[in-house]
Coordinates of C-alpha atoms in Angstrom, one line a residue:
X806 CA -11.6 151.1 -148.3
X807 CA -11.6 155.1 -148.1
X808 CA -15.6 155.6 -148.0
X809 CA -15.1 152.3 -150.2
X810 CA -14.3 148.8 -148.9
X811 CA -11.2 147.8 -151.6
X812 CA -9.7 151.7 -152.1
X813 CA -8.8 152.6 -148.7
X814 CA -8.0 156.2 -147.6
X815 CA -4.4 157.7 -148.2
X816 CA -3.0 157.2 -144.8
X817 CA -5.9 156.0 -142.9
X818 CA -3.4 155.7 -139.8
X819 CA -2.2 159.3 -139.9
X820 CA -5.0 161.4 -141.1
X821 CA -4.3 165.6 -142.0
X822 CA -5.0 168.2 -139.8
X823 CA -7.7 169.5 -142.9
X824 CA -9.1 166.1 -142.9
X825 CA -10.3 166.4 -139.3
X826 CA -11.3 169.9 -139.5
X827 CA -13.4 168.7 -142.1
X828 CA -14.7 165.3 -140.2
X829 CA -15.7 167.8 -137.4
X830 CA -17.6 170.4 -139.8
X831 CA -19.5 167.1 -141.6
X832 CA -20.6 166.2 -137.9
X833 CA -21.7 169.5 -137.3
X834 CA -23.7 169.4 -140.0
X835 CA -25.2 166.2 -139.8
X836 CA -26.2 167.1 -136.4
X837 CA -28.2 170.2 -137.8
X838 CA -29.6 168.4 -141.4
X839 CA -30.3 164.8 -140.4
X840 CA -29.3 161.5 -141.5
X841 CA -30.6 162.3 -144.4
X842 CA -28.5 164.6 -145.7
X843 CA -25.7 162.4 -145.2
X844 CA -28.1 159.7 -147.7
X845 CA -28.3 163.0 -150.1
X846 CA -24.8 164.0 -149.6
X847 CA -23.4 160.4 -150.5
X848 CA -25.6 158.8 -152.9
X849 CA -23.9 158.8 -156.1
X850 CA -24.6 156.8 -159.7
X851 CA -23.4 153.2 -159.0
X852 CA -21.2 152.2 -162.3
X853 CA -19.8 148.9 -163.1
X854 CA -16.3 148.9 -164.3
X855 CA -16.7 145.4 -165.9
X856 CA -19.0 142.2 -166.3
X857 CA -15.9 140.1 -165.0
X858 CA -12.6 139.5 -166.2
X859 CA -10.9 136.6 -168.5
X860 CA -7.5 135.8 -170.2
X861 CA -6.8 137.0 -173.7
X862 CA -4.5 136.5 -176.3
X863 CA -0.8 135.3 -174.8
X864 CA -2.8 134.6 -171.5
X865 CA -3.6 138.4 -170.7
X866 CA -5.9 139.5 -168.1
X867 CA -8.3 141.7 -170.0
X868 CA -11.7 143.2 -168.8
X869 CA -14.8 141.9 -170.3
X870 CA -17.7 144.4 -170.8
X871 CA -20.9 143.3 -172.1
X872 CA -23.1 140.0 -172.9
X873 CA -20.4 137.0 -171.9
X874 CA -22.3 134.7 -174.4
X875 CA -20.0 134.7 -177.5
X876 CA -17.8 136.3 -175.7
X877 CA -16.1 134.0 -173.5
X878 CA -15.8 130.3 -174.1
X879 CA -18.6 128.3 -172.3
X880 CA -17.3 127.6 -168.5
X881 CA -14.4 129.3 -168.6
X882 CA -12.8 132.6 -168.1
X883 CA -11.2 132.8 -171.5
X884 CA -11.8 135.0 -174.8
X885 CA -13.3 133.1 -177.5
X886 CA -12.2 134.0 -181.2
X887 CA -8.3 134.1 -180.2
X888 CA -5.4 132.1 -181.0
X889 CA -5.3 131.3 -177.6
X890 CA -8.4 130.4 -176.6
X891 CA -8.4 127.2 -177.1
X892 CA -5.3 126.3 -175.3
X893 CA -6.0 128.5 -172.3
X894 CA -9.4 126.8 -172.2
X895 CA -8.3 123.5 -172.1
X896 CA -5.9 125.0 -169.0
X897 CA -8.9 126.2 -167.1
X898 CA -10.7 123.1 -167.3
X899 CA -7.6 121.6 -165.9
X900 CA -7.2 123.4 -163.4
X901 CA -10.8 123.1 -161.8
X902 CA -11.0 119.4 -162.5
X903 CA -7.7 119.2 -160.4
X904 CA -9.3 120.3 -157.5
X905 CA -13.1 120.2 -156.4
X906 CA -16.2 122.6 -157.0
X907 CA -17.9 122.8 -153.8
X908 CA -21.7 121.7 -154.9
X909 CA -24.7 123.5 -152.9
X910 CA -27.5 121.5 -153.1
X911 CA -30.1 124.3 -153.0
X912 CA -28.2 126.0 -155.8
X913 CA -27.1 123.1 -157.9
X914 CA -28.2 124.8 -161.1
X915 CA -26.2 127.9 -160.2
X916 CA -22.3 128.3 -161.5
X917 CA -21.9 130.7 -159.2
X918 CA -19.5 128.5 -157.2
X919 CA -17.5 127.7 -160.1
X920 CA -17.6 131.3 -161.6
X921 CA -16.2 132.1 -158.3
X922 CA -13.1 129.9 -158.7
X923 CA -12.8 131.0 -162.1
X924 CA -12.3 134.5 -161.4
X925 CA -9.8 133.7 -158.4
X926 CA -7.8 131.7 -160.9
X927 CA -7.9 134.6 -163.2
X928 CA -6.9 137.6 -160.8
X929 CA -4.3 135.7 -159.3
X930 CA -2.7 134.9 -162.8
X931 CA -0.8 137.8 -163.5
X932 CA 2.0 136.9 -160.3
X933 CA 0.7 134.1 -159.1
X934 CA -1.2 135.8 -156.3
X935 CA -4.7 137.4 -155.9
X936 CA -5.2 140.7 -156.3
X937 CA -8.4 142.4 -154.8
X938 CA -9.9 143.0 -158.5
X939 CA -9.0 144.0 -162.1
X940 CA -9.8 147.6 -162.5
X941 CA -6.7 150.2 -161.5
X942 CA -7.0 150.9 -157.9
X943 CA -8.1 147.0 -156.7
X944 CA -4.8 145.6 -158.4
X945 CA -2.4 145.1 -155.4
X946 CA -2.4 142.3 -153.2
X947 CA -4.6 142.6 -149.7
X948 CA -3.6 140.4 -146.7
X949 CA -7.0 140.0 -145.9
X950 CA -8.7 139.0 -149.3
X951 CA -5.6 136.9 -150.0
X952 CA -5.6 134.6 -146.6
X953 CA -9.3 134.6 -147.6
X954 CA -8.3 133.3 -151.4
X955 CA -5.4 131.0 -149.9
X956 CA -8.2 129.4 -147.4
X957 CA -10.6 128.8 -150.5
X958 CA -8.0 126.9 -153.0
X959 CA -6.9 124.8 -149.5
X960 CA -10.2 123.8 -149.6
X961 CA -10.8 123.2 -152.5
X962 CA -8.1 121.0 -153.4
X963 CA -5.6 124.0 -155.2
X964 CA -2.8 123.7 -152.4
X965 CA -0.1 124.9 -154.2
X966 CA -1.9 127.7 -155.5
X967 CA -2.6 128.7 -151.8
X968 CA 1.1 128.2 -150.8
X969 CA 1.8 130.6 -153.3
X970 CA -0.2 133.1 -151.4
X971 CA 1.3 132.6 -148.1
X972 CA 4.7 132.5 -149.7
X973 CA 4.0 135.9 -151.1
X974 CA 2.9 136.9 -147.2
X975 CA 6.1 135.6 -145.9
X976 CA 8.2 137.8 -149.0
X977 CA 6.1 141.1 -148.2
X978 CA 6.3 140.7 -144.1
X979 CA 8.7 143.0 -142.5
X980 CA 10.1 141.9 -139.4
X981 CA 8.4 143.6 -137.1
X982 CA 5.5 141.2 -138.4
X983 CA 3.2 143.6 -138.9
X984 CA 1.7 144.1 -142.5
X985 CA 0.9 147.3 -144.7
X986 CA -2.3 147.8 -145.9
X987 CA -1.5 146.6 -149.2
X988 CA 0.8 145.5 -151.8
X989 CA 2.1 145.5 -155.0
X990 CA 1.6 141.9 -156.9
X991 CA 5.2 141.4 -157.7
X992 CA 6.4 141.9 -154.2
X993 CA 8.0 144.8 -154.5
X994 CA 7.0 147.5 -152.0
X995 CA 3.3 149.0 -151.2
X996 CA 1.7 151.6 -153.9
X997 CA 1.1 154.5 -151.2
X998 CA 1.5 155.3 -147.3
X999 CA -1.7 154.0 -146.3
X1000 CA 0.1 152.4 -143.1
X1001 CA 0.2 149.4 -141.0
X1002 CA -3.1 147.9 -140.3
X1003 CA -2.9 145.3 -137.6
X1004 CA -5.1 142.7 -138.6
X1005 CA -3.5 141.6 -141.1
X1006 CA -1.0 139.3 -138.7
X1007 CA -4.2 137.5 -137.7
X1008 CA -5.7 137.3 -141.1
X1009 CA -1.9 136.1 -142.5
X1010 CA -1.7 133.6 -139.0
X1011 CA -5.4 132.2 -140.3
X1012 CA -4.9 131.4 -143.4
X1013 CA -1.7 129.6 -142.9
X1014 CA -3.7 127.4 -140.2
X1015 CA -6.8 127.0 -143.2
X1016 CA -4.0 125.7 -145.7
X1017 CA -2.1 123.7 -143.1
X1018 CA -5.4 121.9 -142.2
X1019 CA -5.7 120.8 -146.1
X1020 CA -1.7 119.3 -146.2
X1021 CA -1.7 116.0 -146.5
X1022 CA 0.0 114.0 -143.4
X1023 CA 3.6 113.3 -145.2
X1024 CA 3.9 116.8 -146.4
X1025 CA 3.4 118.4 -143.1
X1026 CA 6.9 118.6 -142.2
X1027 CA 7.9 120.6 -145.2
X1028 CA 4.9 123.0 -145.4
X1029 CA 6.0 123.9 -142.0
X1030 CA 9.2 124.9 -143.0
X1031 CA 8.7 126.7 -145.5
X1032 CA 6.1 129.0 -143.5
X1033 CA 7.3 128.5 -140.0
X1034 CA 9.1 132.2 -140.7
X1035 CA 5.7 133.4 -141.4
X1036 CA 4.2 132.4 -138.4
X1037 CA 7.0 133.0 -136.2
X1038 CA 7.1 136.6 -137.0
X1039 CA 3.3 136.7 -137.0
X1040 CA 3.1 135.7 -133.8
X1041 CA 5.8 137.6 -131.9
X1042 CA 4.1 140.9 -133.9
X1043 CA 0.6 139.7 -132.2
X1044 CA 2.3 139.0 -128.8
X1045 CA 3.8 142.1 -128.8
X1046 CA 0.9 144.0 -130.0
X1047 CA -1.5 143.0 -126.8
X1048 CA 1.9 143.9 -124.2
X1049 CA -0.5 146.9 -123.6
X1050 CA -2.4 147.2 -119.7
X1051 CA -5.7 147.3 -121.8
X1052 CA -4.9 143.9 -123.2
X1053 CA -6.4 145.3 -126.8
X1054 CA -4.3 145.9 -129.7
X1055 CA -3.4 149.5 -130.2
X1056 CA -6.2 151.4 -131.9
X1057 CA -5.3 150.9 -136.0
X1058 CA -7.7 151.1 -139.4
X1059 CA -8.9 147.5 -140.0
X1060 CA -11.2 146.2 -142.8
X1061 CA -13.3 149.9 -143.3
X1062 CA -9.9 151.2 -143.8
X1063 CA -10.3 154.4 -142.3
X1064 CA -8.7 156.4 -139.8
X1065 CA -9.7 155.2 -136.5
X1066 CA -9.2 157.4 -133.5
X1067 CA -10.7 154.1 -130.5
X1068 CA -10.3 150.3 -130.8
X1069 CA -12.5 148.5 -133.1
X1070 CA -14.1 144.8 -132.5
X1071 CA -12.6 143.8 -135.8
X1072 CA -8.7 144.5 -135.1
X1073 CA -9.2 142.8 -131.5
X1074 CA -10.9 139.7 -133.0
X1075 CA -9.0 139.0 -135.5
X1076 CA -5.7 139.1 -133.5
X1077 CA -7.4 136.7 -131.5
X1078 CA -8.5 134.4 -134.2
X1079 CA -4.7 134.6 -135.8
X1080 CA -3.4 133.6 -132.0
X1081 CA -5.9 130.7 -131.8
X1082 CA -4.4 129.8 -135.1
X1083 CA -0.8 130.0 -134.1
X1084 CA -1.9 127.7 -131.6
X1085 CA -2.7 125.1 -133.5
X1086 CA 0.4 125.7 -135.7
X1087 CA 2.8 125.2 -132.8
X1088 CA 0.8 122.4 -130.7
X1089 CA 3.1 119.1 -131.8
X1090 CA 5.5 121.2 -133.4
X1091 CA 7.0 124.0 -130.6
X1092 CA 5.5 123.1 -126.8
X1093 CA 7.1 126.1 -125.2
X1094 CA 5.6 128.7 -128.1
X1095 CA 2.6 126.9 -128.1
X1096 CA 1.7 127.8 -124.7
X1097 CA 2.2 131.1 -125.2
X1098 CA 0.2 132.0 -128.2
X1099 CA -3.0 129.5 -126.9
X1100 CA -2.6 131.8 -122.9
X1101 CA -2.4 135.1 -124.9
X1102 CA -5.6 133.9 -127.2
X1103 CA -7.6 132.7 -123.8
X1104 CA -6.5 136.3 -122.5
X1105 CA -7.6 138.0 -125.7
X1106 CA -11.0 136.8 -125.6
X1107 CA -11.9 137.5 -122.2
X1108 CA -10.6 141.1 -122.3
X1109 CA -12.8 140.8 -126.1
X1110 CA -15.9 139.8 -123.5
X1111 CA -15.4 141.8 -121.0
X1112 CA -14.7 144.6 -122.8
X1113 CA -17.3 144.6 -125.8
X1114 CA -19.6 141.9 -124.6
X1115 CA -21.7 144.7 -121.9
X1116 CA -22.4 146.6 -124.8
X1117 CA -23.3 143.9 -127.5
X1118 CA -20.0 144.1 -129.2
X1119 CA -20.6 146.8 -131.1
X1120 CA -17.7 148.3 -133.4
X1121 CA -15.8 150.2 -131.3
X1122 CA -15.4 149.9 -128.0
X1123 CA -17.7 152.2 -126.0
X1124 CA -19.7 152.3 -129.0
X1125 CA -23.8 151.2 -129.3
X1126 CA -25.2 147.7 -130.2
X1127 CA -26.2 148.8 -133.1
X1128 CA -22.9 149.8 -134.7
X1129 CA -22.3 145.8 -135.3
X1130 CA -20.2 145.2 -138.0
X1131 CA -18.5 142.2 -139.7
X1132 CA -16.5 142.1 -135.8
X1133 CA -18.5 139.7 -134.8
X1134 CA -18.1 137.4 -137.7
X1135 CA -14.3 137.3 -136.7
X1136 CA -15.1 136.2 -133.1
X1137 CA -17.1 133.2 -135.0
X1138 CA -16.7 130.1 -136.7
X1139 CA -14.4 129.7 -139.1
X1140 CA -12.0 131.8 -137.2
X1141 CA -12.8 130.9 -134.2
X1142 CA -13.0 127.7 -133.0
X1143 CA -15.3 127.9 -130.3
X1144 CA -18.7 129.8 -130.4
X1145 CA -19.1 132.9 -128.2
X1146 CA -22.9 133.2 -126.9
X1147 CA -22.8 137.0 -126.6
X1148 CA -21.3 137.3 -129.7
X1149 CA -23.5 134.7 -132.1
X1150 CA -26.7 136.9 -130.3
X1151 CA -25.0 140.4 -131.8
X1152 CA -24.4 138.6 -135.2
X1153 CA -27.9 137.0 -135.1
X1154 CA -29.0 140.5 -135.0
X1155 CA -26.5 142.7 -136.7
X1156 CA -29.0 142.3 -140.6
X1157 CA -31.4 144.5 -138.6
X1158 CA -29.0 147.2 -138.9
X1159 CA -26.6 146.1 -141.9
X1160 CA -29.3 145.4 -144.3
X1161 CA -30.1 147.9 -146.7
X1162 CA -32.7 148.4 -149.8
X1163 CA -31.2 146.1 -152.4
X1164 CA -31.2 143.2 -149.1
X1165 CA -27.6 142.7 -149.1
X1166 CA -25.5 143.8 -146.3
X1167 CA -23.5 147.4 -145.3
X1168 CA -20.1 147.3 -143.8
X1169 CA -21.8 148.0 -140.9
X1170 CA -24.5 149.1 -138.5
X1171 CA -23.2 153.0 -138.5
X1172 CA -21.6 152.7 -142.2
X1173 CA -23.8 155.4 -143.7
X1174 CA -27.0 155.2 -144.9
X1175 CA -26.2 155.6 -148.9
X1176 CA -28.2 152.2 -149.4
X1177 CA -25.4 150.2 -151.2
X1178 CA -25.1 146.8 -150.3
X1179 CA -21.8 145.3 -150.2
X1180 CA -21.1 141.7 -151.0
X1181 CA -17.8 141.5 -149.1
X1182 CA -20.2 142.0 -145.9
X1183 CA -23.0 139.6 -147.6
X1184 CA -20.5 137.0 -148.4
X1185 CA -18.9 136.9 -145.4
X1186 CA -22.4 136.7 -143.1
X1187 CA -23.1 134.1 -145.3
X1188 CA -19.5 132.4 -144.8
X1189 CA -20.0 132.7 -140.9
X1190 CA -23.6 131.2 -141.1
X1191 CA -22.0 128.3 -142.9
X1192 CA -19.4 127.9 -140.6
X1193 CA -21.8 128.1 -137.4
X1194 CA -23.8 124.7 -139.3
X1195 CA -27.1 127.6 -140.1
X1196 CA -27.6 126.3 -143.5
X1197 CA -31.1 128.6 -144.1
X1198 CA -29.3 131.4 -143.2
X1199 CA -26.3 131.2 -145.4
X1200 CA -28.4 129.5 -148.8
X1201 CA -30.4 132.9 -148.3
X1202 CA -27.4 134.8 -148.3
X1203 CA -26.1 133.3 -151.0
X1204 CA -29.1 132.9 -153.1
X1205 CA -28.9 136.9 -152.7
X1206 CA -25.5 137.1 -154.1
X1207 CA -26.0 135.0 -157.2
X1208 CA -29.0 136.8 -158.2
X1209 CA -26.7 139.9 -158.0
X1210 CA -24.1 138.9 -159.9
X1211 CA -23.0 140.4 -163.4
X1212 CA -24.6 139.4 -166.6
X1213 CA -21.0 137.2 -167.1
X1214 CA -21.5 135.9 -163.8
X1215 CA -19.1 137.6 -161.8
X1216 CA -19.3 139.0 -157.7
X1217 CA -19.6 142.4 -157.9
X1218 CA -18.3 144.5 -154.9
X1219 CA -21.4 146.7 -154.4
X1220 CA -25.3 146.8 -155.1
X1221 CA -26.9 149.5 -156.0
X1222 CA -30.6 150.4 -154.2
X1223 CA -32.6 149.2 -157.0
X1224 CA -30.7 146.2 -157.4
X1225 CA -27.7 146.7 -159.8
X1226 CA -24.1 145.6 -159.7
X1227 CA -21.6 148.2 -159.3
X1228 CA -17.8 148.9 -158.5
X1229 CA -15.5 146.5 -159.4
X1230 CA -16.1 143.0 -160.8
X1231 CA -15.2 140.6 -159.8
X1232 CA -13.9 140.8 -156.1
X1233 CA -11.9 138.6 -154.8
X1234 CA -13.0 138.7 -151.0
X1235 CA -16.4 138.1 -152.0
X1236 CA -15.6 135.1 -154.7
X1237 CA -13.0 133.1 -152.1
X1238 CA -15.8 133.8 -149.4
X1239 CA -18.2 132.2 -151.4
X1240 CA -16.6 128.9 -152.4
X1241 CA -15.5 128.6 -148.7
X1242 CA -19.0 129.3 -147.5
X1243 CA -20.5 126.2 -150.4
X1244 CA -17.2 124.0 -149.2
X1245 CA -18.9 124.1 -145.4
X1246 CA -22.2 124.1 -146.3
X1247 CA -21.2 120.8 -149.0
X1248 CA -19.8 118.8 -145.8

């Protein structure tokens, strides 16, 4: 995300001289106008690129812009009138009833769920693996929204569909094992010089652990083959990373995407939940590794507590409680397997901050104050909630989301003040965090 979640800034790692000179003149003037200048200074006209997306003649992913009645074949993602429609329908429906649609029993007359899978099915169609969204500058491949999209077909019963994503991981990895910001679908090199972003080796580490969870006992050996590369090099990168006196990553952009110049809760977190993961990989399978990855995730999270936890775990480190963001999520169920106290308070808390007028969720506590909610922040509150067993809390956030979506039905990346959808639709971050937050809350 630049100033945007999904289109990140042009080297967020390695920022231009002008780029600071002008960071330091907008704090100068924020400190002489207000807040609200910044509101004034940012609010801009919320557009929707698109309703949601579908496949169209030959099995093309085309936008869809308008009324989806009469326009898409009823429950699927698919163009009606075509002389593929039929055919790709009848692939659709396949494809769901070969997995399971996670039912919410407070929202059994939604298709939200469904819609959600859909659209994963759809943006992942292209190359076999997810991209963020349709529209130009969301279609490359994210670490982070695809270990959230591999997680979601694992649970839902899609499991080659979610090896395909970690095979893709394994392709795009270097070796130093730590990722770039983004991809290009076909695997062939990154679309800019946005940098490495570290949490992408936990986020890569925790989705193999989410699909590895859903392998069925006799297939275990060869899914761990096929990935153990993945993890390996995932793991040494993570190792290495914390080889610091701090015992915190080196400071790196993480999911805001922009230049970061002190740690942030969300790289350290997720490192940690990626080496938790890699402990669970290795446990049975590696002893010797094992040990290492499970001491370095203990280690991780008490330098996490020690470090953060004075202050309420706010987003940087140093920084004020009520700078909470999505960090805290990360230090929580599901990607962690044990619930920190200090950190559950902060995340009970951080809507007090995060909300905004629409009642969706910003990035974060200190994200500024243009009131657009995100549902990549909504979702994944509503994920964690889930996750943590607090089923009012996460039907609430959910119940938000579907009565935000497009008039197809699609997840929409932001709302607008007043209510609208806007940005890109649909998302995939929001969509897999969705059907993983109905798969806990179905159990």
């Amino acid at each position: 995300m630049s100033t945007v979640l999904s289109r990140p800034l042009a080297g967020a790692a390695r920022q231009p001289r002008s780029r600071l000179l002008g960071l330091l003149a907008l704090v100068v003037v924020v400190g002489l106008c207000g807040s609200g200048f910044v509101s004034d200074r940012f609010a801009q006209p919320l557009s929707l690129h698109a309703d949601t997306v579908a496949l169209g003649p030959q099995g093309r992913v085309v936008e869809v812009t308008g009324d989806a009645p009469g326009i898409l074949v009823p429950g699927t993602r698919v163009l009606a009138g075509t002389p593929d429609s039929a055919r790709l329908a009848a692939e659709q429906r396949a494809w769901l009833a070969a997995g399971t649609v996670p039912v919410v029993t407070e929202l059994a007359d939604s298709t939200m769920v469904r819609d959600a899978l859909l659209d994963l099915n759809v943006l992942s169609r292209t190359d076999g693996v997810p991209v963020a969204g349709w529209s130009g500058p969301w279609r490359y491949v994210w670490p982070r929204d695809s270990a959230l999209v591999a997680a979601a077909y694992a649970r839902t019963g899609h499991l080659a569909d979610a090896e395909r994503v970690l095979t893709f991981l394994g392709r795009v990895q270097p070796t130093s094992g730590v990722f770039q910001a983004r991809y290009l679908p076909d695997a062939s090199g990154v679309p800019d010089d946005r940098g490495d972003q570290l949490d992408g080796t936990g986020w890569a580490l925790w989705a193999t652990a989410q699909v590895a969870a859903a392998v069925p006992a006799p297939d275990r050996a060869g899914f761990w083959a096929r990935h153990r590369g993945l993890v390996d090099r995932s793991s040494t990168a993570a190792l290495g990373l914390l080889a610091r006196p701090s015992g915190l990553p080196p400071v790196s952009a993480d999911y805001w995407e922009v230049w970061e110049y002190r740690p942030t809760l969300a790289t350290a977190a997720l490192l940690r939940a990626g080496l938790e993961a890699a402990c669970t990989l290795y446990t049975g399978r590696d002893e010797r590794r094992a040990a290492a990855v499970c001491a370095a995730a203990v280690r991780l999270g008490a330098t996490i507590t020690a470090r953060f936890g004075p202050a309420g775990y706010p987003r940087h480190l140093g920084g004020s409680p009520d700078s909470v963001d999505l960090g805290v999520d990360f230090l929580l169920p599901p990607f962690a397997d044990v619930v920190n106290p200090g950190a559950r308070a902060a995340w009970t808390a951080a809507p007090r901050w995060m909300t905004r007028p629409a009642g969706g969720l910003a990035p974060g506590g200190s994200w500024r104050p243009d009131g657009i909610s995100w549902t990549t922040s909504t979702s994944t509150y509503a994920l964690t909630a889930a996750a943590l067993g607090d089923r009012i809390t996460a039907v609430s956030w959910l119940r938000w989301l579907d009565a935000h979506r497009t008039t197809a039905g699609s997840l929409p990346e932001k709302v607008g003040p007043t209510g609208q959808p806007g940005a890109v639709a649909p998302l995939t971050w929001t969509a897999a965090a969705v059907v993983l937050a109905a798969a806990d809350l179905q159990r």
